Coordinates of C-alpha atoms and ligand atoms in Angstrom, one line a residue:
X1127 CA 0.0 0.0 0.0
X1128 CA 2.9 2.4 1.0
X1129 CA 4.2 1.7 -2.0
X1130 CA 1.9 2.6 -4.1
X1131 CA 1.1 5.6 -2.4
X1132 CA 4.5 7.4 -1.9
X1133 CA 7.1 8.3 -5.4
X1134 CA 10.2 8.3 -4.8
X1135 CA 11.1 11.8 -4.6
X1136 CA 8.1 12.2 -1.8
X1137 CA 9.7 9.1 -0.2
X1138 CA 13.0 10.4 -0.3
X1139 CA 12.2 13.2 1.1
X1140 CA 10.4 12.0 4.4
X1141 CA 13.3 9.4 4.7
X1142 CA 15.4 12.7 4.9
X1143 CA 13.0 14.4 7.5
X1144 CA 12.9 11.4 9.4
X1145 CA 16.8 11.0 9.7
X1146 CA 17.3 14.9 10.8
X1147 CA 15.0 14.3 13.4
X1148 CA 16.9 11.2 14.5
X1149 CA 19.8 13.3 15.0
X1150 CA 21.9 12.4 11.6
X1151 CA 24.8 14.7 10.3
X1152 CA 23.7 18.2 9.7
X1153 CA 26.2 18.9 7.1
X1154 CA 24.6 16.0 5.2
X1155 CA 21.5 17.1 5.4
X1156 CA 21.6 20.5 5.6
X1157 CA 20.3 21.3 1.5
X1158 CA 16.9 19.5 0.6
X1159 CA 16.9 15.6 -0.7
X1160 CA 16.6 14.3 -3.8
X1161 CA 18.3 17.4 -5.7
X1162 CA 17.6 18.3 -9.3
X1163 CA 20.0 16.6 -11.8
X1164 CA 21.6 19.2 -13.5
X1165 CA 21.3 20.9 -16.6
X1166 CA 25.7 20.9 -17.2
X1167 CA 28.0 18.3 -16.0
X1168 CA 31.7 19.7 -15.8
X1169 CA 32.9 16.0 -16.1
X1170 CA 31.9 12.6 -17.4
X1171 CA 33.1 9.0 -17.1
X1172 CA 31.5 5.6 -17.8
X1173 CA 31.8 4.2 -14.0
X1174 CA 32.1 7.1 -11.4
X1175 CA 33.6 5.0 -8.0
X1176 CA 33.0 6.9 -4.5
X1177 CA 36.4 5.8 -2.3
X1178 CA 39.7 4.5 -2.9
X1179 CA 40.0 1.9 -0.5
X1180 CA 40.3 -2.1 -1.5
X1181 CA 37.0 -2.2 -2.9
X1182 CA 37.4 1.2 -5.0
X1183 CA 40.3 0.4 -6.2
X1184 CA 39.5 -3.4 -7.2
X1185 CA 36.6 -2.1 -9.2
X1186 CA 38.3 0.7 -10.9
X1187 CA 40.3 -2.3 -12.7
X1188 CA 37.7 -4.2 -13.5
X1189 CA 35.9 -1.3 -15.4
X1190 CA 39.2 -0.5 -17.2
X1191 CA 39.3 -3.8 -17.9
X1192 CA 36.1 -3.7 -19.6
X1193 CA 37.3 -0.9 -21.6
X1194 CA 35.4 1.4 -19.7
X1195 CA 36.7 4.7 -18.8
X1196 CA 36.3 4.7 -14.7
X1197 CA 37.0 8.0 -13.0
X1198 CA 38.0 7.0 -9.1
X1199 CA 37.1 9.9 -6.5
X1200 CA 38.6 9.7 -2.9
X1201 CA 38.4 12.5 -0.2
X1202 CA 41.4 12.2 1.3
X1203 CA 44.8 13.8 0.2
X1204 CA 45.9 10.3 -1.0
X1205 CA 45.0 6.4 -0.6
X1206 CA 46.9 6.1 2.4
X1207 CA 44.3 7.2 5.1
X1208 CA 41.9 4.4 4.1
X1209 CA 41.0 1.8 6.3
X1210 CA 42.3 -0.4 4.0
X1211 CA 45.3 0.8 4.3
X1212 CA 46.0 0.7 7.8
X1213 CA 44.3 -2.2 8.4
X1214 CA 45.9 -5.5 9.4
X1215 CA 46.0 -6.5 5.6
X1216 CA 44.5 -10.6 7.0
X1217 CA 42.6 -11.1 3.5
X1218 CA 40.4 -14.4 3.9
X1219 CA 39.7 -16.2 1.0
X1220 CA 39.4 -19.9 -0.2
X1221 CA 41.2 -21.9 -3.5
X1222 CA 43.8 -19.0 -3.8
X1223 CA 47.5 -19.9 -5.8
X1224 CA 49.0 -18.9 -1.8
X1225 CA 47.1 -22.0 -0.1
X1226 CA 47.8 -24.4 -3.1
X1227 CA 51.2 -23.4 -3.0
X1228 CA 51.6 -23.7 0.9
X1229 CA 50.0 -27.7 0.5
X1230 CA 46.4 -26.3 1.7
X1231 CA 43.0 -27.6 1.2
X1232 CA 40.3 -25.4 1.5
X1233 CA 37.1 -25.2 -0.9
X1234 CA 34.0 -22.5 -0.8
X1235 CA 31.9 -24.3 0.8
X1236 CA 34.2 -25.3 3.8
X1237 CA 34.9 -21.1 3.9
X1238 CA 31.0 -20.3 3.5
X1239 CA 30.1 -22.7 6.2
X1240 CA 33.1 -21.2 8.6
X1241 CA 31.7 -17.7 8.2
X1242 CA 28.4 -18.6 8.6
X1243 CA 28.3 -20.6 11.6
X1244 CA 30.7 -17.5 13.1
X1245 CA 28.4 -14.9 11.8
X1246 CA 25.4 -16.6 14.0
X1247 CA 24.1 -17.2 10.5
X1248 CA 22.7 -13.4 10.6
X1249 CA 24.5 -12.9 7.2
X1250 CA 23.3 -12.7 4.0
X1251 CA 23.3 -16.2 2.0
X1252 CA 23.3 -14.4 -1.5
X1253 CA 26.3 -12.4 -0.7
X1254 CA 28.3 -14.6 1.7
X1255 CA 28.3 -17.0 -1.8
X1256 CA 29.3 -13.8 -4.1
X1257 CA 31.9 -13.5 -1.4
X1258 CA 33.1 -17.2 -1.0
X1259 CA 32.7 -18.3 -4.8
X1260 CA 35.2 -15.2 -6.1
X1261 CA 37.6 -14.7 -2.9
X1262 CA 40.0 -16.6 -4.6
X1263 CA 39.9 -14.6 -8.3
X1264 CA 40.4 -11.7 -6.6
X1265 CA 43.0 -12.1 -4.0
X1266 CA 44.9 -14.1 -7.1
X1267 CA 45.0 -10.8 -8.7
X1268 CA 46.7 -8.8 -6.3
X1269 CA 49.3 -11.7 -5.6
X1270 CA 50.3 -11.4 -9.4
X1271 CA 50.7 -7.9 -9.5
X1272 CA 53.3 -8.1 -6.7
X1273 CA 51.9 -8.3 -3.7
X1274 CA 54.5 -8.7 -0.6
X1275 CA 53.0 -12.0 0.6
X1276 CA 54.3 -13.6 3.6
X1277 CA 52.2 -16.5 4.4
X1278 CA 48.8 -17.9 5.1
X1279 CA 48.3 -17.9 9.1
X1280 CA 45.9 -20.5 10.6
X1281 CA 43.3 -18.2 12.6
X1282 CA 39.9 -18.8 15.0
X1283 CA 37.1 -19.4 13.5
X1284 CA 38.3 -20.3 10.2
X1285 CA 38.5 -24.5 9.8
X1286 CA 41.2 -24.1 7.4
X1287 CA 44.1 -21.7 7.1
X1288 CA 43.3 -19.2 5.2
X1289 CA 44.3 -15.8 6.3
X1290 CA 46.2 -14.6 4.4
X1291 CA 49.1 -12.4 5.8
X1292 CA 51.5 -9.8 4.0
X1293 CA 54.6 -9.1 4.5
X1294 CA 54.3 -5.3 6.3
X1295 CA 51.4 -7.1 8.4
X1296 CA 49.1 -3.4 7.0
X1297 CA 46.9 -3.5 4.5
X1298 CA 49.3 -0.9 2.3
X1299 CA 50.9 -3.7 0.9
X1300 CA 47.9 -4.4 -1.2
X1301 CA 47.0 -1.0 -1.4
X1302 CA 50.2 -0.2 -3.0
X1303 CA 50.3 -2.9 -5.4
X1304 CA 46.7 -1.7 -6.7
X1305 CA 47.9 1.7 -7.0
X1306 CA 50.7 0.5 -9.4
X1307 CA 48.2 -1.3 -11.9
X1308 CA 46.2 1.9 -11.3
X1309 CA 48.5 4.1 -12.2
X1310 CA 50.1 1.5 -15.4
X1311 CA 46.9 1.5 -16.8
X1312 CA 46.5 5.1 -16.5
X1313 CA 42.9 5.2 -14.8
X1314 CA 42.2 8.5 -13.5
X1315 CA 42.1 9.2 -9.5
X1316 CA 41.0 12.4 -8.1
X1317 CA 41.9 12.9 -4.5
X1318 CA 40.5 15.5 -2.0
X1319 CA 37.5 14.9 -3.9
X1320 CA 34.4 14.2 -1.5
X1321 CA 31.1 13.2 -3.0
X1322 CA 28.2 14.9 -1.5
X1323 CA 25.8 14.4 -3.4
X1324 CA 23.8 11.3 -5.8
X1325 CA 21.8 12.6 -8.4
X1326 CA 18.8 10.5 -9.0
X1327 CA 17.2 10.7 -12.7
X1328 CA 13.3 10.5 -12.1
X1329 CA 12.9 10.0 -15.9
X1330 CA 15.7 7.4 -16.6
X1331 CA 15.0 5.6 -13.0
X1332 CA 18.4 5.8 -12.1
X1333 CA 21.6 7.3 -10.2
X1334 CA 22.8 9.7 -13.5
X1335 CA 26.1 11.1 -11.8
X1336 CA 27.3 12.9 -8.2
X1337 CA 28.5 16.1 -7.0
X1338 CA 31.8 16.5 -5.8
X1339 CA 33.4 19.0 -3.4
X1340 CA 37.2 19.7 -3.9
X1341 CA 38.5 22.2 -1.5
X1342 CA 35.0 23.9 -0.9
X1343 CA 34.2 23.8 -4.7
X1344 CA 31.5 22.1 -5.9
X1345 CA 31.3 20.4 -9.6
X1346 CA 28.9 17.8 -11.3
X1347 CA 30.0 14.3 -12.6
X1348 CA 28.1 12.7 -15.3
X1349 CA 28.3 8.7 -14.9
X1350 CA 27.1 7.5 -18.4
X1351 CA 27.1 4.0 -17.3
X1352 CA 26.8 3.4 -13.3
X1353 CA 28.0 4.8 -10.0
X1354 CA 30.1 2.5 -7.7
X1355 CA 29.9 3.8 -3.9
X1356 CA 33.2 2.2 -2.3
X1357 CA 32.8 5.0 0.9
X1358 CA 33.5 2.3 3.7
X1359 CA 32.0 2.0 6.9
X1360 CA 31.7 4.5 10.0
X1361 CA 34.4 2.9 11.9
X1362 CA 36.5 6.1 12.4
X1363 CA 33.4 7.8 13.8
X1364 CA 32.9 7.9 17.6
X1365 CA 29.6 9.6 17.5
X1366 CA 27.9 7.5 15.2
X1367 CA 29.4 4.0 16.4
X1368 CA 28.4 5.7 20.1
X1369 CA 24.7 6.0 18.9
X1370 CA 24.3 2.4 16.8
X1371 CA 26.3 0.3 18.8
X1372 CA 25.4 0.6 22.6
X1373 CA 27.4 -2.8 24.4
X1374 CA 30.2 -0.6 23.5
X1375 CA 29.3 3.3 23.1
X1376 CA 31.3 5.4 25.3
X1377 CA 34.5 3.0 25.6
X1378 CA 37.3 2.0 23.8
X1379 CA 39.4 2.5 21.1
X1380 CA 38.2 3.9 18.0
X1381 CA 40.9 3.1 15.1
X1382 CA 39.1 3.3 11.6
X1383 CA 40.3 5.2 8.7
X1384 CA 40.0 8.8 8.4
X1385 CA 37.5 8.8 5.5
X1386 CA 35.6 6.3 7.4
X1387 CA 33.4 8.5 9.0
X1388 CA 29.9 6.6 7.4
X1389 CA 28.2 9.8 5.3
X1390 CA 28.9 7.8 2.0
X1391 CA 26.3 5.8 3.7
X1392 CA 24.0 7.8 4.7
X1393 CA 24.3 10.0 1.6
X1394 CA 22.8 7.0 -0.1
X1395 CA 19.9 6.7 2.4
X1396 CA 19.3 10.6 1.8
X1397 CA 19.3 10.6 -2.0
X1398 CA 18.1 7.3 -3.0
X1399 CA 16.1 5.8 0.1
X1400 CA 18.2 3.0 0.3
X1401 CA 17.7 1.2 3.5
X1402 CA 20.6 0.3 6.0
X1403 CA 21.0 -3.5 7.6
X1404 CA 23.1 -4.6 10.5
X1405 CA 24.0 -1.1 11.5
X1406 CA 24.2 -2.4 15.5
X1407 CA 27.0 -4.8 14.6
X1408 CA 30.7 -3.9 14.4
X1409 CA 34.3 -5.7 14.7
X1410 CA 35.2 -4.7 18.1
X1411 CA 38.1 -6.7 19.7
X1412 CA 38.8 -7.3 23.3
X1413 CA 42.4 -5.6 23.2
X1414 CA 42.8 -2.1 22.6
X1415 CA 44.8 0.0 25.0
X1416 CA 43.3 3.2 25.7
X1417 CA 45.8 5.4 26.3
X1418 CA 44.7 8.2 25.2
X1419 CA 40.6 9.3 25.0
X1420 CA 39.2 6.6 22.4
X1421 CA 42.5 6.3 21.3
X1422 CA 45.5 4.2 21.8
X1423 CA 47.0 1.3 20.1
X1424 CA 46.3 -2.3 20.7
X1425 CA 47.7 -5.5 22.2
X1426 CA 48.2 -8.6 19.8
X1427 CA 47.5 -10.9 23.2
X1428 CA 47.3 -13.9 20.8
X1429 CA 51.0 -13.4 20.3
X1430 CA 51.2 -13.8 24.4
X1431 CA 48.9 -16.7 25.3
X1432 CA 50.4 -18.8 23.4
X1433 CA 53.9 -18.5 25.4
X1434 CA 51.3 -18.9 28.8
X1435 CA 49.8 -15.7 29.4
X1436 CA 46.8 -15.4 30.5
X1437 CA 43.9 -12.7 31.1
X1438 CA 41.7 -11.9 34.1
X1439 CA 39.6 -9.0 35.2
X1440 CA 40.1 -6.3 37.5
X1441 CA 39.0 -8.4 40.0
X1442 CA 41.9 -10.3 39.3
X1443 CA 40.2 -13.4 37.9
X1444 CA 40.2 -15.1 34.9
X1445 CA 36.6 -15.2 33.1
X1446 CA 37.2 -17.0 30.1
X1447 CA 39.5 -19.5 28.2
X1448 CA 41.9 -17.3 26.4
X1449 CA 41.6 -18.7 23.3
X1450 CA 38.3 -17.6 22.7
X1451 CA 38.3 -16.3 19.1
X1452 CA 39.0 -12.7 20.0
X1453 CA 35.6 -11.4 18.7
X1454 CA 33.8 -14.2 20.4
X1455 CA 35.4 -12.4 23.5
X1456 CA 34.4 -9.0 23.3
X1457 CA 30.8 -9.6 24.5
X1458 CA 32.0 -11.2 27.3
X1459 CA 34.3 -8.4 27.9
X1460 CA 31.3 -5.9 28.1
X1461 CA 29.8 -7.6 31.2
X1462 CA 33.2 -7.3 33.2
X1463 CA 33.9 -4.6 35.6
X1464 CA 34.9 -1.2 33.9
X1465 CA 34.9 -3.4 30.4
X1466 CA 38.4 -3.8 31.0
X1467 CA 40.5 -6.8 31.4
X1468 CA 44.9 -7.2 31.4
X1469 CA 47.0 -9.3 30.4
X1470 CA 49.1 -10.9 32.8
X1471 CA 52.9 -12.4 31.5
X1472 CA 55.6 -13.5 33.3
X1473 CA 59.6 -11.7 32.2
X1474 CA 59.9 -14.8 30.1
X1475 CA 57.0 -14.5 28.2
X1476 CA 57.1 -10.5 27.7
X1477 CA 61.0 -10.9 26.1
X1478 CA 60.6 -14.0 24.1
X1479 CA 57.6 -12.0 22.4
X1480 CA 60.0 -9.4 22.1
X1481 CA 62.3 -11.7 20.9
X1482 CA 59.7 -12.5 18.1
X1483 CA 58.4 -9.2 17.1
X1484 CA 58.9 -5.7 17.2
X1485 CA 57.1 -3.5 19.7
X1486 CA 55.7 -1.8 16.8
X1487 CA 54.1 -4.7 15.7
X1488 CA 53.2 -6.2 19.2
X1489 CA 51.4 -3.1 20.3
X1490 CA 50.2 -2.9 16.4
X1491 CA 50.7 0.7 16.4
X1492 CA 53.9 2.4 14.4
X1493 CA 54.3 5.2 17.2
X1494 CA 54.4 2.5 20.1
X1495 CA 58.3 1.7 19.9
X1496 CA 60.4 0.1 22.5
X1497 CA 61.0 3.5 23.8
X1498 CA 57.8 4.6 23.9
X1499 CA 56.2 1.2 25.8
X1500 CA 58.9 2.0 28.7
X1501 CA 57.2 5.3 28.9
X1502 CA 54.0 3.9 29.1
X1503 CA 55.3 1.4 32.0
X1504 CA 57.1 4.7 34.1
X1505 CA 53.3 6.4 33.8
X1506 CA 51.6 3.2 35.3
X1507 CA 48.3 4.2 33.1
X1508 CA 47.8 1.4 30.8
X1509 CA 51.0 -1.1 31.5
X1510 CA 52.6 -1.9 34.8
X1511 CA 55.2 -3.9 35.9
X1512 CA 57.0 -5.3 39.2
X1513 CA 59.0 -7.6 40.5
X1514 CA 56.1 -9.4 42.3
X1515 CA 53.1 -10.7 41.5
X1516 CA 51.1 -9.2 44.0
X1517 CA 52.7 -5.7 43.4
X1518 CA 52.0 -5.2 39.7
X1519 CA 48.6 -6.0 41.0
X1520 CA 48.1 -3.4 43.4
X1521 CA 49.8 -1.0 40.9
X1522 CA 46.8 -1.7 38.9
X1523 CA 44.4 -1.3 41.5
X1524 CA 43.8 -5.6 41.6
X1525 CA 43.2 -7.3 44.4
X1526 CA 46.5 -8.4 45.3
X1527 CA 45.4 -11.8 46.9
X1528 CA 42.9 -12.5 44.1
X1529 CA 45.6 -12.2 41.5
X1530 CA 48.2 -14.3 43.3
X1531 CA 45.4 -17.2 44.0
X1532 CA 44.8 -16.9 40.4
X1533 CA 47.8 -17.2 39.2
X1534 CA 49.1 -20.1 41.3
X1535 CA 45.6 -22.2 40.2
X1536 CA 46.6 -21.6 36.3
X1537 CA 50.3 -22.7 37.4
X1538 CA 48.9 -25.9 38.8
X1539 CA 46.8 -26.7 35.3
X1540 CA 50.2 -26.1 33.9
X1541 CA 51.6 -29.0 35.9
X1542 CA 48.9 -31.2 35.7
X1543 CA 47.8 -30.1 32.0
X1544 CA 44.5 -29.9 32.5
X1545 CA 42.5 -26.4 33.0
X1546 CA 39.6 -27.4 35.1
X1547 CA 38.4 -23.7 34.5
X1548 CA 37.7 -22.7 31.5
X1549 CA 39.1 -25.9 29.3
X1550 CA 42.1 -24.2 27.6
X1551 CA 44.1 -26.2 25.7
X1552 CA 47.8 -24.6 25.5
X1553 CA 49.3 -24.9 28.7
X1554 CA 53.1 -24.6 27.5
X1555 CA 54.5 -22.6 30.4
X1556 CA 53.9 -21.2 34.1
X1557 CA 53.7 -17.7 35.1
X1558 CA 56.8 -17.5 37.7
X1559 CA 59.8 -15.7 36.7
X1560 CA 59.7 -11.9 37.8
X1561 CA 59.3 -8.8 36.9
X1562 CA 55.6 -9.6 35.7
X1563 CA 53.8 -7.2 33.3
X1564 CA 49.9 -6.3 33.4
X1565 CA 48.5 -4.8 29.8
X1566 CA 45.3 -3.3 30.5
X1567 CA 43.1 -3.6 27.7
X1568 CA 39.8 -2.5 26.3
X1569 CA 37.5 -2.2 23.3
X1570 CA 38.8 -1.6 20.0
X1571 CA 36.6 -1.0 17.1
X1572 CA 38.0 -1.4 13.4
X1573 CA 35.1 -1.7 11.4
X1574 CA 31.9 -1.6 10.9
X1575 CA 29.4 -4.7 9.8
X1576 CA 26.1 -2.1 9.0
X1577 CA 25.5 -0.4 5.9
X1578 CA 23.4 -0.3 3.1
X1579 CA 21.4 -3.4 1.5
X1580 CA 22.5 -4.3 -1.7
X1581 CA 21.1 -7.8 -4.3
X1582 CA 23.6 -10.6 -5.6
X1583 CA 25.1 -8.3 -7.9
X1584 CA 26.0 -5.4 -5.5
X1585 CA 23.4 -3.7 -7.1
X1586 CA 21.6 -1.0 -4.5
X1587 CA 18.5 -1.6 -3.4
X1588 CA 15.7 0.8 -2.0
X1589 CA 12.9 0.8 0.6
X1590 CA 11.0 -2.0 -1.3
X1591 CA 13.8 -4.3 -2.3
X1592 CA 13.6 -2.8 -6.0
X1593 CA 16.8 -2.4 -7.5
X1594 CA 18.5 1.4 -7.6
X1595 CA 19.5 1.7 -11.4
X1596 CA 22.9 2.7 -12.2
X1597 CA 24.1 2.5 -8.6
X1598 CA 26.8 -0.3 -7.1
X1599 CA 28.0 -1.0 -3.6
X1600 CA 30.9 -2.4 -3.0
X1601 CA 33.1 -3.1 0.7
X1602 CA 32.3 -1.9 4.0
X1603 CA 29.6 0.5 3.0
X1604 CA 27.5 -2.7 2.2
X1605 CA 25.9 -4.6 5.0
X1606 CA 25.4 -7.6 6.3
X1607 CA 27.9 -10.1 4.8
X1608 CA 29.6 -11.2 8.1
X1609 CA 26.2 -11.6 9.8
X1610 CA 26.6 -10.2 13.7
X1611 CA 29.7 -11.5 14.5
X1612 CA 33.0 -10.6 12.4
X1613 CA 35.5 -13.4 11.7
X1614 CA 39.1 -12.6 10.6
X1615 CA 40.4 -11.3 7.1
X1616 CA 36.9 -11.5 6.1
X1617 CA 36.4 -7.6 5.9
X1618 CA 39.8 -7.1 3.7
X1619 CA 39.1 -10.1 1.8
X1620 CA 35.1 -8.9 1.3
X1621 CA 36.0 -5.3 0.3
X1622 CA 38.5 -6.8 -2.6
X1623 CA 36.4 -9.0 -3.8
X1624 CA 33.0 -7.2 -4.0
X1625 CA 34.9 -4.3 -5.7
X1626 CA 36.2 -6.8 -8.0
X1627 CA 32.7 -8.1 -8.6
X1628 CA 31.0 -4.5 -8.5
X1629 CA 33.3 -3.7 -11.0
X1630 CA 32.6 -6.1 -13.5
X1631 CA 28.5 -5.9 -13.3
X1632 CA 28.7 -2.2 -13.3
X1633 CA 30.0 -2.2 -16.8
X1634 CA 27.2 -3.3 -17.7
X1635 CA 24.8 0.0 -16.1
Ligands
FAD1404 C1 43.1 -0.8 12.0 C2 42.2 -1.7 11.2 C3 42.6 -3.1 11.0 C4 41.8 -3.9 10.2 N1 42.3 -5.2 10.0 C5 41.6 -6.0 9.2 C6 42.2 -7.3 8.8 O1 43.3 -7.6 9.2 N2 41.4 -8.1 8.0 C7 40.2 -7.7 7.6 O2 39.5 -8.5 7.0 N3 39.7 -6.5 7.9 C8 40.4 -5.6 8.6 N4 39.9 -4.3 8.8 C9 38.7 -3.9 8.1 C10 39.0 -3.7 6.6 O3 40.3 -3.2 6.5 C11 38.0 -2.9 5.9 O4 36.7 -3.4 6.2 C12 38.2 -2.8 4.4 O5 39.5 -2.6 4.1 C13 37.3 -1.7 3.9 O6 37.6 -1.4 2.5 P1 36.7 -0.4 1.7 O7 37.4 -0.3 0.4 O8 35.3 -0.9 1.7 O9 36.7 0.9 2.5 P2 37.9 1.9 3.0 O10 39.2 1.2 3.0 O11 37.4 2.5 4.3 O12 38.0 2.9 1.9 C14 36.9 3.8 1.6 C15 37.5 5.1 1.0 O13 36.4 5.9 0.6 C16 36.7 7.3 1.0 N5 35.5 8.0 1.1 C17 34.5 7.9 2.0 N6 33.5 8.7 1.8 C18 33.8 9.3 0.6 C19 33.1 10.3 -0.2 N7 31.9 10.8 0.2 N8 33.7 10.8 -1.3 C20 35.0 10.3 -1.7 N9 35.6 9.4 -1.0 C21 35.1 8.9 0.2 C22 37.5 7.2 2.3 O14 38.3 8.3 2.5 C23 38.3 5.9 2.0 O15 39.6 6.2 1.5 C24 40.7 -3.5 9.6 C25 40.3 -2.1 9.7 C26 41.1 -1.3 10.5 C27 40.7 0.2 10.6

């Protein structure tokens, strides 16, 4: 009935009422919805692509591929500030040259089961398959154009190895071996170029071109064939992962890109009524130090346990076996005391990790050197460390005696192999040898699972499921592929591989 009623301009525009009253952006909606298209276009390409993260990028190549001229606009100064970028760079994907090469086994269907039994089967069937059947075709093509692999890392969650890991353990490596076929084929990039704006064609039914802002001037892009929004998510945005996501609002670190700040998606809920899905849902890992407000790097425990260290809560008690996948943990996390929790290590453990890997990389943050985690110990905010056990616990306000019992208990499981606790399975070494370290950690929120709802061929869809014409979604603006629960290298490997596809269908308009 509300169908039939409303147009889609009228429809538009009381989606655009209703979202200022919810308290959305006021930059973005500032002007009325559903603008005019206009009469003179200052530029035209055949594929017009919002963001130059994974999924931009991918898709850029595809249309050049196609012989289509593709015209790549990005907000930021350079391609550097994406979340792509500085993300982790674990790209999961099944069948790839890497595993066959490496003696691995892995098929679709083992990788579409994995993600959706992890995903509390809350994600979407038709685009976990897009996602599982091409993984492989599209992490193939950034290992031939020299990619800095390093390996494929076994990870939780996944049956089968197949994270894939590159060498700078970021994102940029693929990011910069995108940019090179980018920049040999000549495709054009415009940076410091924000889209504001969709233009929606009443009389062709379709997304016709956008509106760009460069510096505070405005101009008009004609897209003759499609528009390919590749904006990411809204995980660089405190306010708005504050407002959808309440287990977490209010703590933790927030570490998404810069450009990541969600208005591509909203721009599309303004201008084309496109629906959001999964917006509650986020990656939000049990480990980021917050040493600064929402900010702060992050502890790569996993690189601890494994040696023996453990986790407890400021009570001074272990809640959970510590090889929980990591986002499996997080909820758990929320219901502790202060939703924080610390990792507890012996001196052996803390310098044979040492021994292994950087600071940099430990702490997963290029700032946090050597020198600079020694500082952080001296200011007894976020790490702490003493010669007893029972001091570094009162250092972090602990329970002195709760942390010693609990320590000597996981000691005993050690010796007897068996944690009658929580079941954990590695028990390689006992906490004993002093000084012992305490790393306090909290949230940390990467990326985002919401966005907006798109069909099996990342076409956009609006409030009644109908397809958007001449409008593509690609990457972390899309929602619902990992379902509610994200499991690892499944965001990198997503936004490559729906670009990829994006790319190819929007050749077609
Ligand atoms: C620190 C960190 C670690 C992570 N680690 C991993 C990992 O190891 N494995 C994994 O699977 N996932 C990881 N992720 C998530 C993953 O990196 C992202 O989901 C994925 O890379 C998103 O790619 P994208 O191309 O969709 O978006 P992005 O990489 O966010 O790129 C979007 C681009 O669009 C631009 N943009 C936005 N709006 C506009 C606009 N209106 N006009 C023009 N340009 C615009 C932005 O500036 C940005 O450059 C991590 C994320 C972070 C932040």
């Amino acid at each position: 009935m509300f169908e039939k009623k409303m147009d889609r301009r009228s429809f538009i525009k009381t989606v655009a009422v209703g979202a200022v009253a919810a308290g959305a952006s006021p930059v973005l909606f500032k002007e009325a919805a559903a603008a005019p298209v206009p009469n003179k276009w200052d530029k035209e390409a055949d594929v017009v692509i919002i963001g130059a993260g994974a999924a931009g990028l991918m898709a850029a190549v595809q249309a050049n591929t196609a012989g289509k001229k593709a015209l790549i606009l990005e907000k930021a100064a350079n391609a550097f500030h994406s979340s792509s970028t500085i993300s982790g760079g674990y790209f999961a994907a099944a069948g790839t040259k890497a595993q066959k090469a490496a003696g691995i086994n892995d098929s679709v269907e083992k990788m579409y089961n994995d993600i959706q039994k992890f995903g509390g089967f809350m994600n979407y069937p038709h685009l976990l398959k897009l996602f599982c059947e091409n993984s492989a075709e599209a992490y193939n093509f950034v290992y031939d154009n020299k990619l800095a692999f390093l390996r494929v890392e076994p990870t939780g969650g996944h049956g089968t190895p197949r994270a894939h890991r590159s060498k700078s353990f970021t994102g940029r490596d693929y990011i910069e071996a995108l940019l090179k076929v980018i920049q040999d084929r000549k495709i054009a990039i415009e940076y410091n170029a924000n889209v504001t704006r969709l233009f929606y064609d009443d009389k062709k039914q379709g997304v016709v071109g956008v509106e760009v802002t460069t510096k505070g001037k405005k101009s008009n892009v004609k897209a003759s064939t499609s528009v390919i929004l590749a904006s990411g998510g809204f995980s660089g945005n405190v306010k708005k992962l504050d407002n959808w996501i309440p287990a977490y609002a209010g703590n933790g670190v927030v570490i998404g890109g810069s450009g990541s700040d969600g208005e591509g998606i909203m721009m599309a809920v303004r201008d084309v009524g496109t629906p959001t899905t999964h917006m509650q849902y986020s990656a939000t890992y049990p480990m980021g130090i917050e040493s600064g407000k929402r900010s702060g790097p992050m502890a790569r425990y996993y690189f601890w346990t494994p040696l023996g260290a453990i986790i407890v809560n400021q009570e001074g008690k272990r809640y959970i076996d510590e090889f929980t996948p990591a986002t499996k943990i997080t909820p758990e996390l929320a219901k502790q005391t202060g939703k924080v929790h610390y990792v507890v290590l012996d001196s052996a453990m803390w310098d044979a990790a040492l021994k292994q890997y950087p600071a940099e990389v430990l702490f997963c943050l290029p700032s946090w050197s050597m020198d600079r985690v020694n500082e952080e110990i001296k200011k007894e905010n976020v790490l702490f460390k003493a010669d007893s056990i029972e001091e570094v616990a009162t250092k972090a306000k602990i329970d002195p005696r709760n942390l010693a019992e609990t320590v000597s208990r996981y000691n005993q499981y050690v010796d007897n192999k068996k944690d009658l606790d929580f079941g954990r399975k590695t028990l390689p070494n006992k906490l004993q040898k002093g000084p012992f370290y305490l790393v306090k950690m909290t949230f940390w929120t990467c990326l985002t699972l919401g966005g907006i709802r798109v069909n099996d061929k990342l076409q956009v869809l609006d409030a009644f499921d109908k397809v958007v014409k001449g409008l593509y979604a690609a990457g972390e603006a899309v929602g619902g592929i990992h379902g509610d629960t994200y499991l690892f290298g499944c965001a990198f490997g997503w936004a490559h591989t729906s670009g990829w596809i994006a790319g190819k269908n929007a050749v077609k308009g």
